[in-house]
N, CA and C of each residue as an Amber inpcrd file, in Angstrom:
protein
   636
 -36.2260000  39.9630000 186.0830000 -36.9540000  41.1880000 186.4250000
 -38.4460000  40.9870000 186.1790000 -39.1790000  41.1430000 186.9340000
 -40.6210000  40.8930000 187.3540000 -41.2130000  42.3910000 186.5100000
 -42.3770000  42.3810000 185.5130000 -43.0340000  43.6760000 184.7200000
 -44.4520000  43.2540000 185.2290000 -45.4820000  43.9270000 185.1680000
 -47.0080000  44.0270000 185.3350000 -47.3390000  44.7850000 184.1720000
 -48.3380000  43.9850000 183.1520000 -48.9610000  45.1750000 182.4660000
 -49.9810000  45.6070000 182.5020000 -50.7040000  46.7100000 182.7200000
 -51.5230000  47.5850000 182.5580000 -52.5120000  48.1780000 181.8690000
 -53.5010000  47.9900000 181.6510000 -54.3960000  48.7640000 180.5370000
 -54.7360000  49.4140000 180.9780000 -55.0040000  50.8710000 180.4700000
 -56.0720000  51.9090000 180.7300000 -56.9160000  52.0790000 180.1010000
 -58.6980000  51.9890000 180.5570000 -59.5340000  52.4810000 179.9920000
 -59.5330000  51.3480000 178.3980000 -59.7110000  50.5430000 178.7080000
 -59.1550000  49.6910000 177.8810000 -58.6820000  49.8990000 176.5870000
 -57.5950000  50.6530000 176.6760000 -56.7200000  50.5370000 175.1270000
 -55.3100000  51.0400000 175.3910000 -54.9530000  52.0270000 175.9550000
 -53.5360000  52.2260000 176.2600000 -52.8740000  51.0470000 177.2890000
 -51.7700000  50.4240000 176.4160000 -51.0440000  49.5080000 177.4460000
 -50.1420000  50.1930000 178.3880000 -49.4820000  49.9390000 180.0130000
 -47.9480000  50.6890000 180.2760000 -47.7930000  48.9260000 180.7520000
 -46.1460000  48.9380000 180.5710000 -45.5710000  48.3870000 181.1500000
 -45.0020000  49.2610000 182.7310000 -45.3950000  48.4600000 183.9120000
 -44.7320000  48.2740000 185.4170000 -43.7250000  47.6570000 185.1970000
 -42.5120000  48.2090000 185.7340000 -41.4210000  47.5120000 185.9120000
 -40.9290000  47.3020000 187.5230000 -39.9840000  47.4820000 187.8160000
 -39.5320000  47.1420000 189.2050000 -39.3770000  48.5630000 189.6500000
 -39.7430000  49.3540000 189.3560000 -39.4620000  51.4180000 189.7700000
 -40.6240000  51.3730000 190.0680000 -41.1620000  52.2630000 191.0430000
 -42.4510000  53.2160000 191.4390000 -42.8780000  53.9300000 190.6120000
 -44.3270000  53.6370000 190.1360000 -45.0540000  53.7720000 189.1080000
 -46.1080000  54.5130000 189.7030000 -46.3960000  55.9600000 189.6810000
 -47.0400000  56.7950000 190.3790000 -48.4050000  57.1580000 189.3050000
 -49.4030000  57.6880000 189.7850000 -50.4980000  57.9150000 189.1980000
 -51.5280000  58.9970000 189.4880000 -51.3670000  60.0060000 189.0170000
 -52.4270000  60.8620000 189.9370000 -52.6790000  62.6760000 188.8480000
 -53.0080000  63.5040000 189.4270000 -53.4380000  64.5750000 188.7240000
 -52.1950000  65.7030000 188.8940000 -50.9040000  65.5020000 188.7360000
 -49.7860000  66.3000000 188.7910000 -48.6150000  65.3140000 187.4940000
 -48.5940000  66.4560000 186.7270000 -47.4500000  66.3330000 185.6830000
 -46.2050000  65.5750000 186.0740000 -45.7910000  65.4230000 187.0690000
 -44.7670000  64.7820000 188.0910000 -44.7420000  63.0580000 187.9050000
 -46.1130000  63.0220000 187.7060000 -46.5900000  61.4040000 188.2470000
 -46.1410000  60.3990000 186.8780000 -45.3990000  59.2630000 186.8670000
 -45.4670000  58.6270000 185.8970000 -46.6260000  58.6620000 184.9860000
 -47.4820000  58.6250000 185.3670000 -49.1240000  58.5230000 184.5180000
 -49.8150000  60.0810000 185.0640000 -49.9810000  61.0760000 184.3340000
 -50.3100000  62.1010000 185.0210000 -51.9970000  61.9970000 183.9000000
 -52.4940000  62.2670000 185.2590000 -54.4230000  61.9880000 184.5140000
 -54.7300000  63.1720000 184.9940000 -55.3920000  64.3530000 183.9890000
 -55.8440000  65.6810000 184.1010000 -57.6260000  65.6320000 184.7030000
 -57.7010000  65.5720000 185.7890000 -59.0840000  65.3570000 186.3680000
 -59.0400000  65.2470000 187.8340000 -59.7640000  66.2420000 187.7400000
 -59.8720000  67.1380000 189.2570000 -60.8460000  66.3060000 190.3780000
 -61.3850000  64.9540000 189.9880000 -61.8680000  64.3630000 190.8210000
 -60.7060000  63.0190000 191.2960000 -59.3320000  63.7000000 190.6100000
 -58.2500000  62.6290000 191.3270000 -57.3240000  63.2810000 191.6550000
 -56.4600000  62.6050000 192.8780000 -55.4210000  63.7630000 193.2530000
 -54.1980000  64.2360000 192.6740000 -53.3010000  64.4710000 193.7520000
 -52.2890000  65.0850000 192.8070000 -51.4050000  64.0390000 192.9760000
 -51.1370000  62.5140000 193.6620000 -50.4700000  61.5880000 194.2140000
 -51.7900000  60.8560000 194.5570000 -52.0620000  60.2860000 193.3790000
 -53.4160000  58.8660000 193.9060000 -53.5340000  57.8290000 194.0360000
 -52.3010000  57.0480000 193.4210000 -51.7130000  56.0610000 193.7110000
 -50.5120000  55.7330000 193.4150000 -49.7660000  54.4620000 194.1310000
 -48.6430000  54.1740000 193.5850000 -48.6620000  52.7710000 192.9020000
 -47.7880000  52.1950000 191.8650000 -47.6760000  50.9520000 192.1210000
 -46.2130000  50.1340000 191.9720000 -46.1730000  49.7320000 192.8580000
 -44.2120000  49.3020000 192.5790000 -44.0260000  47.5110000 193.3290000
 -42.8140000  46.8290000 193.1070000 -42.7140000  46.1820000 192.9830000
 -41.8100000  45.7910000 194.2360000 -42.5200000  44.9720000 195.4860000
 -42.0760000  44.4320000 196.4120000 -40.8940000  43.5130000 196.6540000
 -39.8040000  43.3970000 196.7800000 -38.8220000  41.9710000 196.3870000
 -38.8220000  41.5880000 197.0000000 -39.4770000  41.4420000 198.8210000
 -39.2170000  40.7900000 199.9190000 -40.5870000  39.9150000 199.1090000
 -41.4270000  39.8280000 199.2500000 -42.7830000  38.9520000 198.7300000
 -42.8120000  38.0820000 197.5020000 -42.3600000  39.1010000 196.1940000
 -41.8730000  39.3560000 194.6700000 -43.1790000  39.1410000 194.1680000
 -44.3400000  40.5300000 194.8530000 -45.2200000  40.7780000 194.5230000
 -45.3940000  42.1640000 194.0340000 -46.1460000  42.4780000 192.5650000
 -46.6840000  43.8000000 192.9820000 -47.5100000  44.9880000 193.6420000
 -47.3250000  45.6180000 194.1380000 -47.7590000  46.3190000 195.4760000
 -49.0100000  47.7270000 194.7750000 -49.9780000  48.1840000 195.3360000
 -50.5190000  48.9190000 194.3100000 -51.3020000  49.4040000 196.3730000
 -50.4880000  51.0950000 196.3510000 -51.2870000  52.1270000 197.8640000
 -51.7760000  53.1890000 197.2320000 -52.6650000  52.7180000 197.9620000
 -53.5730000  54.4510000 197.5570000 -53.3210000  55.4640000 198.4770000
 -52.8420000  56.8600000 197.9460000 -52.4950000  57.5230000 198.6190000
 -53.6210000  59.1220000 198.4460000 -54.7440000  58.7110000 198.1190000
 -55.7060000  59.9330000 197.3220000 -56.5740000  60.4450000 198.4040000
 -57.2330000  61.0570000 198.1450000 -58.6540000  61.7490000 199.3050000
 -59.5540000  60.9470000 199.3990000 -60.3230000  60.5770000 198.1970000
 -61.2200000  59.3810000 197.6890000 -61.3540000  58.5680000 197.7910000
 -60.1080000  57.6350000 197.6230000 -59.6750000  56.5270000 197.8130000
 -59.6130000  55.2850000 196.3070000 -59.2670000  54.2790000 196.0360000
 -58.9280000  53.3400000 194.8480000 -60.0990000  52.2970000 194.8800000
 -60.4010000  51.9680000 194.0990000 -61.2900000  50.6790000 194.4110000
 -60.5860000  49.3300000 193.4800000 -59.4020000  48.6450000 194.1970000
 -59.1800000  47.3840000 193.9220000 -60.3950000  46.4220000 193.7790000
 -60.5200000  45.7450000 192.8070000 -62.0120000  44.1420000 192.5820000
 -62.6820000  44.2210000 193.3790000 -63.4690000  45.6320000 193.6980000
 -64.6290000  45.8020000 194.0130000 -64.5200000  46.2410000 195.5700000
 -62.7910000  46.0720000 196.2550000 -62.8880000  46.8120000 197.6530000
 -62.2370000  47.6350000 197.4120000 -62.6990000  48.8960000 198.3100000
 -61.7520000  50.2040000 198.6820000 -60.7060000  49.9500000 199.1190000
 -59.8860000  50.8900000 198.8890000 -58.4950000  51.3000000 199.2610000
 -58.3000000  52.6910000 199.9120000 -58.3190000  53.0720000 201.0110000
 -58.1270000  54.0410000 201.5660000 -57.1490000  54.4490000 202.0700000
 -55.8630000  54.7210000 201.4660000 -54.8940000  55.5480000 202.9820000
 -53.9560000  53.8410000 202.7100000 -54.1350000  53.1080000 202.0390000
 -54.1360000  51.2340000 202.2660000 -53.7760000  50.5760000 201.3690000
 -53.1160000  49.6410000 201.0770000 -52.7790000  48.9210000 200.2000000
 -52.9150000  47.4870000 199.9750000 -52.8240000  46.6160000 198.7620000
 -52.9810000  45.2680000 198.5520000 -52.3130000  44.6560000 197.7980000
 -51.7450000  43.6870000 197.4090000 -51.3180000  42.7810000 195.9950000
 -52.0550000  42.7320000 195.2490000 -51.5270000  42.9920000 193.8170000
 -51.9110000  43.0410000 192.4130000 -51.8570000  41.6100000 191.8090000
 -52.7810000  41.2230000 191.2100000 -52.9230000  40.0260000 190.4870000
 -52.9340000  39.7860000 189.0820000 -52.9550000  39.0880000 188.4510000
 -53.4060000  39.1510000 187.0120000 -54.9120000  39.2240000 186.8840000
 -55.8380000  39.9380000 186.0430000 -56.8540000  40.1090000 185.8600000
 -57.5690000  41.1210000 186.9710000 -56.9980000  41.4540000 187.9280000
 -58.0470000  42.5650000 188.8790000 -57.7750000  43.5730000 187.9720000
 -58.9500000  44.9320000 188.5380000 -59.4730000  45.7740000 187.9350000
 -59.2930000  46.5030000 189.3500000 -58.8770000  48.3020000 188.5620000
 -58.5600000  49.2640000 189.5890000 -59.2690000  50.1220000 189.1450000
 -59.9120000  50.6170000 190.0040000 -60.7250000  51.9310000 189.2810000
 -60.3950000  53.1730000 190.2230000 -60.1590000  54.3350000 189.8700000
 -59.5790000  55.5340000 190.2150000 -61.4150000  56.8210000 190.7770000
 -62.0770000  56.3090000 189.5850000 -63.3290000  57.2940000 189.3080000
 -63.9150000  56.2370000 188.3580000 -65.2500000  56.5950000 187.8410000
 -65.7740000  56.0120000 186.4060000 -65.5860000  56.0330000 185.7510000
 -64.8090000  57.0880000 185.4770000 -63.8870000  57.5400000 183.9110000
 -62.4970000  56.9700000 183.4670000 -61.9900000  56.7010000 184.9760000
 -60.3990000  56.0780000 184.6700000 -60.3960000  54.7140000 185.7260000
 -60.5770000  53.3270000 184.6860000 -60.4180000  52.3240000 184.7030000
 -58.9250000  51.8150000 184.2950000 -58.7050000  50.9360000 185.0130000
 -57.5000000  50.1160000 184.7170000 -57.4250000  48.4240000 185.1450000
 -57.0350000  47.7930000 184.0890000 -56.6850000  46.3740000 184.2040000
 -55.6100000  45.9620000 184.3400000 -55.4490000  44.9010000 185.2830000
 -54.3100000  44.2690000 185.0800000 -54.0950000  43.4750000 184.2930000
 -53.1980000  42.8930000 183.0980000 -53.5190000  41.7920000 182.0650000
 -52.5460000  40.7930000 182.6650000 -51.6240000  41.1000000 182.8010000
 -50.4940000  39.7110000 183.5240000 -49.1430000  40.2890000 184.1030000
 -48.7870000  39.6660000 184.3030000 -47.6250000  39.6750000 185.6550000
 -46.3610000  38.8470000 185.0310000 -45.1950000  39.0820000 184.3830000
 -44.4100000  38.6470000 183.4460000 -42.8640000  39.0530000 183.9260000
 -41.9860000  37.7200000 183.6350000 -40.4570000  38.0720000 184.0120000
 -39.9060000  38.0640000 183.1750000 -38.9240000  39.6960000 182.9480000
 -38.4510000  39.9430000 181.7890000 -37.0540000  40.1940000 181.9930000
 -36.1940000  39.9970000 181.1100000 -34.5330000  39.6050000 181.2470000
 -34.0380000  40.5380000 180.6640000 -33.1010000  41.2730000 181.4990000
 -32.5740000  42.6530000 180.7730000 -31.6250000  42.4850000 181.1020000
 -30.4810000  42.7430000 180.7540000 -28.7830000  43.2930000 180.3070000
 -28.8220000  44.4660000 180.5100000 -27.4470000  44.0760000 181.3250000
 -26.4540000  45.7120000 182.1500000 -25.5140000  46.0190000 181.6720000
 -25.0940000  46.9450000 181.1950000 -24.0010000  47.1460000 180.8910000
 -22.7780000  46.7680000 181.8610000 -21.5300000  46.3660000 181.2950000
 -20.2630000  45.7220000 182.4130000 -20.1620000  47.1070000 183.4710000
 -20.1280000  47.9500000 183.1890000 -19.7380000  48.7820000 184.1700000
 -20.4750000  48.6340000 185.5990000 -22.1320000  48.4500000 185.4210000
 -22.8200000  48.1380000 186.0160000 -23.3940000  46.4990000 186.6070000
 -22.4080000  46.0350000 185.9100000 -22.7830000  44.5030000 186.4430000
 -22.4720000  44.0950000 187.7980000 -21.3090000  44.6760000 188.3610000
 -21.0860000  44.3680000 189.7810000 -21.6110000  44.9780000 190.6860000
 -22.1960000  46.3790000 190.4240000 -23.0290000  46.6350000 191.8240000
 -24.1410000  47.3040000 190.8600000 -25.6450000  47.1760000 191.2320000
 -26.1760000  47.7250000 190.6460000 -27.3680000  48.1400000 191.1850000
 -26.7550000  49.1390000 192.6710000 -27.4640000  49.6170000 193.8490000
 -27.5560000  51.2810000 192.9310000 -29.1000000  51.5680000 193.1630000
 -29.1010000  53.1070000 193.1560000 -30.3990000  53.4610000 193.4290000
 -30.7300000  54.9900000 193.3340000 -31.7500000  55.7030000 193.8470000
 -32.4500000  56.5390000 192.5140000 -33.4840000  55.9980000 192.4760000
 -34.4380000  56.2660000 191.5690000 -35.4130000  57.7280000 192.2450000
 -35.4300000  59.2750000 191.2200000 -36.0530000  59.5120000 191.4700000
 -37.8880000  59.3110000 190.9850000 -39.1730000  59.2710000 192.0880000
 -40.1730000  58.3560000 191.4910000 -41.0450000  59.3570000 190.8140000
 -40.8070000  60.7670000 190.3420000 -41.3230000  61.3640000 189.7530000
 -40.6510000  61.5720000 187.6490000 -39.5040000  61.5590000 187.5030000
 -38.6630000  61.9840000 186.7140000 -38.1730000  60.8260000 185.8750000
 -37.8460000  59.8810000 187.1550000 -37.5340000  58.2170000 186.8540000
 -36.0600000  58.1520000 186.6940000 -35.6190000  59.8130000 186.8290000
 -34.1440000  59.2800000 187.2130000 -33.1710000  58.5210000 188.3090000
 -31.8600000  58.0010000 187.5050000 -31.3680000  56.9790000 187.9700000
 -30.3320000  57.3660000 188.8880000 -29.3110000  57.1230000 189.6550000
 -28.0560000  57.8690000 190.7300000 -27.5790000  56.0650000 191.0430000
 -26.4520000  55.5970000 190.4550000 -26.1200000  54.4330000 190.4360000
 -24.8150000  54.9080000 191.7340000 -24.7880000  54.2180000 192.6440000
 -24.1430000  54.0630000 194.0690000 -22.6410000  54.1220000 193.1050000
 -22.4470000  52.9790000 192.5670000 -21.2590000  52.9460000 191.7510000
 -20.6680000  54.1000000 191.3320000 -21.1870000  55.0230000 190.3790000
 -20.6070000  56.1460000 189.8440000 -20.1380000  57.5750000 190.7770000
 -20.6310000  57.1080000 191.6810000 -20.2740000  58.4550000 192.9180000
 -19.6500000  58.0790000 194.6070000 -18.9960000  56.8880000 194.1650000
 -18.0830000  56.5430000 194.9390000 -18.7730000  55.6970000 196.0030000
 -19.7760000  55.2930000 196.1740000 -20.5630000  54.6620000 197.2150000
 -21.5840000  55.7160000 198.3250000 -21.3400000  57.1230000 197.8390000
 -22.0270000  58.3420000 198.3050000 -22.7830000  59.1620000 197.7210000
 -24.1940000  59.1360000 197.9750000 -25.0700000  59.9980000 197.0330000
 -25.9020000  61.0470000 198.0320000 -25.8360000  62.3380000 197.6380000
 -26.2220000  63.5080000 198.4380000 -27.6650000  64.0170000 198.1590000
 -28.2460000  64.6440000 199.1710000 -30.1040000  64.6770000 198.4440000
 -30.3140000  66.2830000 199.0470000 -30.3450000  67.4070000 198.5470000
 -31.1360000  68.5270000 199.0380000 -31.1360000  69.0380000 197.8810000
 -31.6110000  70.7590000 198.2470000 -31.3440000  71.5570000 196.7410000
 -30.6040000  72.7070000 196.7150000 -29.4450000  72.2110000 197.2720000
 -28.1010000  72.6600000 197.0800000 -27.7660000  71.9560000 195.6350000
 -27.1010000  73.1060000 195.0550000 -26.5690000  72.6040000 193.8580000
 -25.5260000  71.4400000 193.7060000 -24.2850000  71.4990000 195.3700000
 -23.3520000  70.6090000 195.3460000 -23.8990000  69.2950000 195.8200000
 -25.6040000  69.2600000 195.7020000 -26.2020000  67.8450000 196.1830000
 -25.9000000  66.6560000 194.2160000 -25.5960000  65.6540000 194.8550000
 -25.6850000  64.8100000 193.4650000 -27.3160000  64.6530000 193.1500000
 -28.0410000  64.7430000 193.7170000 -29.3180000  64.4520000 193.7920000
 -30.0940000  65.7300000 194.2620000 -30.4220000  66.6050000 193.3480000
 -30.5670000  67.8970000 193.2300000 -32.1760000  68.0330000 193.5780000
 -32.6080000  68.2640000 194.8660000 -33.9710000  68.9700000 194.8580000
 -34.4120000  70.2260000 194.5910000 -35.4370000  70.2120000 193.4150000
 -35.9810000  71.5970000 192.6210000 -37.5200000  71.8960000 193.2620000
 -37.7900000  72.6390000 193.5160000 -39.3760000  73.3660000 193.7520000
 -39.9150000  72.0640000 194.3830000 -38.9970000  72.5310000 196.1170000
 -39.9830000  71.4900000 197.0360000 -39.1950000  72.6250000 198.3580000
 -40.2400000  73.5840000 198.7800000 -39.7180000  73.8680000 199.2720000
 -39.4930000  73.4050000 201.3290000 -39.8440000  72.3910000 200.8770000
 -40.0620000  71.1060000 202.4600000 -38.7560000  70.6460000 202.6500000
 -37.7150000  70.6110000 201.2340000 -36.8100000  70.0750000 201.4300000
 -35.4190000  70.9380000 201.9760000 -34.3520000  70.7890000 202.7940000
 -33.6340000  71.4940000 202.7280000 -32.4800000  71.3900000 202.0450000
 -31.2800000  72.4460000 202.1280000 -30.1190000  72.2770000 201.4070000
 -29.2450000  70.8970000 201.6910000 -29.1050000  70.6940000 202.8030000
 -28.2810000  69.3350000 202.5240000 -29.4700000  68.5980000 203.6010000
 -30.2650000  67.6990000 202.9940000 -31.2880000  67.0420000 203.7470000
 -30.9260000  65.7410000 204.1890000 -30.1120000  65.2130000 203.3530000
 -29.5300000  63.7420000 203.6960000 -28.5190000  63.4250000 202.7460000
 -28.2720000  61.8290000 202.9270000 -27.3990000  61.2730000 202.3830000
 -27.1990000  60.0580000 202.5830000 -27.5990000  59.1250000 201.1760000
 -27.3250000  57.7270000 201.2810000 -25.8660000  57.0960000 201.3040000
 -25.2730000  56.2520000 202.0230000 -23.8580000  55.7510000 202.0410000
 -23.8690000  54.3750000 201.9310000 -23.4650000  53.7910000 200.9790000
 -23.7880000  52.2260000 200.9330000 -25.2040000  51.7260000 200.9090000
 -26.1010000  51.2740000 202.0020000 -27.2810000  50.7050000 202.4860000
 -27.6690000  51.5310000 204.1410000 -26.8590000  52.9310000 203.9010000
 -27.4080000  53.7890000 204.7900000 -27.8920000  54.8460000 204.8270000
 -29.1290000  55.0840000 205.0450000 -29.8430000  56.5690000 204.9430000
 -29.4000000  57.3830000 206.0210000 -28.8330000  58.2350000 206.0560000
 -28.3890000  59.3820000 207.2060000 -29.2050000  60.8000000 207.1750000
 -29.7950000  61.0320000 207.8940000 -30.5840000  62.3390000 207.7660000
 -29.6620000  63.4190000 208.4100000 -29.3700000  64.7490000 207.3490000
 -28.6520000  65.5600000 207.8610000 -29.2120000  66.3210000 209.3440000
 -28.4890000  66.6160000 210.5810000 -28.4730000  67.1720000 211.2090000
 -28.7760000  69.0350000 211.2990000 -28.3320000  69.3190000 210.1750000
 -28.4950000  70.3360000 210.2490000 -30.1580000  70.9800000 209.1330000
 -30.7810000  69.6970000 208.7920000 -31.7850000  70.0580000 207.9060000
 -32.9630000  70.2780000 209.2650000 -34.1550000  71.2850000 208.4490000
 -35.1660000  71.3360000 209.4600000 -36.3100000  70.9520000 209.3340000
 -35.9230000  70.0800000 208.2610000 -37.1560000  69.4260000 207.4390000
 -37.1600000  67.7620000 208.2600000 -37.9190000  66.8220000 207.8300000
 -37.8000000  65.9150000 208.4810000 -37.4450000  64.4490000 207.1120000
 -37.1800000  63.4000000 207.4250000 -36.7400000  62.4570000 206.4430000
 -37.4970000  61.2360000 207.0470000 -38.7350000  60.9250000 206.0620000
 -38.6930000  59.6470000 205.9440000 -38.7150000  58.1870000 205.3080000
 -38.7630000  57.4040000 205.9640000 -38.8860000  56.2480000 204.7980000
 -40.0180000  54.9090000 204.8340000 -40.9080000  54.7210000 203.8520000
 -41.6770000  54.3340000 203.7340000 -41.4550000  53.0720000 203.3930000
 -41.7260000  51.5840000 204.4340000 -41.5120000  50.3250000 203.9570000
 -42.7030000  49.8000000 204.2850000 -43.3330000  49.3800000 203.1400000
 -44.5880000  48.5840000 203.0670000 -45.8670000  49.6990000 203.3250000
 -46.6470000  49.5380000 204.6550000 -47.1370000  50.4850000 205.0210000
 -47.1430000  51.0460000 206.5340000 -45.0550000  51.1300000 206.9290000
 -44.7950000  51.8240000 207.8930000 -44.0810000  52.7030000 207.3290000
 -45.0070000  54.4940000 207.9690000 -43.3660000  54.9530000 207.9270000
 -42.8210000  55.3920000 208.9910000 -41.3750000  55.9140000 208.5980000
 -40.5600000  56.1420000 209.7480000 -39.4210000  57.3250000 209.7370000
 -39.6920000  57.9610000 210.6620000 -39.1050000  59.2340000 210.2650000
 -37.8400000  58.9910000 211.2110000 -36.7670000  59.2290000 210.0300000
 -35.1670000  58.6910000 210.4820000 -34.5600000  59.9250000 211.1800000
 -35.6670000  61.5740000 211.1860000 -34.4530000  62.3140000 211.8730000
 -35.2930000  62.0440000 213.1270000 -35.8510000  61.2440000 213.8810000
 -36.1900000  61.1280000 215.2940000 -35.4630000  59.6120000 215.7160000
 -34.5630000  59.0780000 214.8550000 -34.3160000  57.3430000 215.5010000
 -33.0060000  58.0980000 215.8770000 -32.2510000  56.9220000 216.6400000
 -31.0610000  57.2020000 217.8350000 -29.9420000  57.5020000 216.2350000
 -28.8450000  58.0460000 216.2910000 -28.0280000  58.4300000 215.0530000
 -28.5160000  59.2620000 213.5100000 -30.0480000  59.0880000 213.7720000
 -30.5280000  59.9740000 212.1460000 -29.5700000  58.7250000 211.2610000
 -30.1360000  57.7350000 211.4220000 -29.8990000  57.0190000 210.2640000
 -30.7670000  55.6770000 210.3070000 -30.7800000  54.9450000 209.1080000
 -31.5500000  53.9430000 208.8440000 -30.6440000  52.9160000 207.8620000
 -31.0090000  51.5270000 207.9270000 -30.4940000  50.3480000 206.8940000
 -31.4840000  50.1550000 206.5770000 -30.9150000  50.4190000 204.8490000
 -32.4220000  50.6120000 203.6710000 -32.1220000  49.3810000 203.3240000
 -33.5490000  49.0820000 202.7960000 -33.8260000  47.9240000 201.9880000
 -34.2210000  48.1690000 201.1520000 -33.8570000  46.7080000 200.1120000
 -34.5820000  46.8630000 198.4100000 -36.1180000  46.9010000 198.8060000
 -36.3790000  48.3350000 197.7970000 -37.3410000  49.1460000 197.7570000
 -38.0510000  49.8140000 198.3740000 -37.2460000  50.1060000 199.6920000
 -37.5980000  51.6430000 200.3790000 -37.8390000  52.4670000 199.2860000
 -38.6460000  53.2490000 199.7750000 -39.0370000  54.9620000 199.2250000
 -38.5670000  55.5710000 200.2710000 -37.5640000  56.8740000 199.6410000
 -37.3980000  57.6040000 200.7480000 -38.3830000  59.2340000 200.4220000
 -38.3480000  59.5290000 201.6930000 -39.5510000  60.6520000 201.4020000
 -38.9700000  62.1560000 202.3330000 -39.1080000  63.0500000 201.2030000
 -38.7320000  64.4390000 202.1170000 -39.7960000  65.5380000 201.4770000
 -40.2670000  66.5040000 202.1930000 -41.2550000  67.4050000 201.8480000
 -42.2890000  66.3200000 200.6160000 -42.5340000  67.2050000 199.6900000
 -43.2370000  66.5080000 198.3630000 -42.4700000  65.7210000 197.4170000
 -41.0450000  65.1030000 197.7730000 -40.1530000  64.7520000 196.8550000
 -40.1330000  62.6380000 197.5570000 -40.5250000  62.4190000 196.2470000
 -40.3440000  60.3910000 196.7050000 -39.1440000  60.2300000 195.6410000
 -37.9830000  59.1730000 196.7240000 -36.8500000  58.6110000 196.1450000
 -37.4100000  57.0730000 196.2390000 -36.7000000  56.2670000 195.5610000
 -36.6150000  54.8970000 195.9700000 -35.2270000  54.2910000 195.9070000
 -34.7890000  53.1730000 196.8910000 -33.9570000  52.7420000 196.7540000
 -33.9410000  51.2480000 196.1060000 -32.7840000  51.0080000 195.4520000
 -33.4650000  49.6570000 194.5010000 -32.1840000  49.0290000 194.4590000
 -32.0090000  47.5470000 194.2040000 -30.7040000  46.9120000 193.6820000
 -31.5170000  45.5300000 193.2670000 -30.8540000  45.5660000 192.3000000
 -31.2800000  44.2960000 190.5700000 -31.0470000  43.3050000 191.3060000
């Protein structure tokens, strides 16, 4: 397992792991920074496995300034030693880029496909719900959307390595790979074959899909 660590402002360390590591001016965000000259979703940074690079998009008004270039709307690879700056006030370093060895529990050793939500950091392991995981904010969703109101009651549903966008939602579903996205309730069937580390995206709510 591939980690990035992080300094802020030089003294708080975070460890990046292989989850979407969000950053911005909403309580939601893995790193929530109270300052109104950053947004509410200003950046992300997560961990690519097609490349087995870390990935760092700016998603703000302003924009990021990666080692001295902007980031607008845009994204780049993270290195050891670049410097991200948000504003003047909130600096961040990269210190190194490190592979770290973690243990699964047996239950989880044979499949260890699931959907991370990227605000909360909760987990929905494919395994424990039969190979079917449900996404709106219907209560009978396994994957319960709260105060988004973009999302609908039954909005989708992952099945194996398939995103299916419900038919009857009036919201739209998409999914973000690299820097395309693609909205799955306009492709032929309302469905998609996800890959390790899609984000899936509905109203204001980011999922990711992940397998170890």
């Amino acid at each position: 397992m591939k980690q990035l660590i992080l300094r802020y402002n030089n003294s708080t360390i975070y460890e990046v792991d292989e989850n979407i590591f969000t950053i911005g001016n909403n309580p939601q965000n893995s790193l929530y920074i109270q300052d109104d000259r950053i947004s509410p979703l200003h950046c992300s940074l997560f961990y690519d496995p097609n490349s087995s690079k870390f990935i760092i998009k700016d998603t703000s008004t302003n924009g990021t300034i990666v080692n001295k270039q902007l980031l607008k709307q845009s994204h780049c690879v993270l290195q050891q030693g670049m410097q991200i700056i948000l504003n003047q006030d909130q600096i961040f370093f990269v210190e190194d880029v490190i592979n770290k060895t973690i243990k699964l529990s047996s239950e989880y050793s044979m499949n260890t496909t699931y959907i991370q939500h990227c605000y909360s950091g909760e987990k929905y392991f494919l395994l424990q719900h039969d190979n079917l995981i449900t996404i709106g904010t219907s209560t009978s969703n396994i994957i319960k959307i709260v105060d988004d109101v973009y999302v609908s009651r039954e909005q989708a549903k992952v099945q194996g390595n398939i995103l299916h966008h419900s038919s009857t939602s009036v919201n739209p579903t998409f999914v973000l790979r690299r820097d395309v996205k693609i909205d799955v309730s306009q492709l032929d069937k309302q469905q998609i074959e996800l890959q390790n580390g899609d984000v899936i995206g509905m109203g204001k709510t980011l999922l990711q899909y992940l397998k170890l």
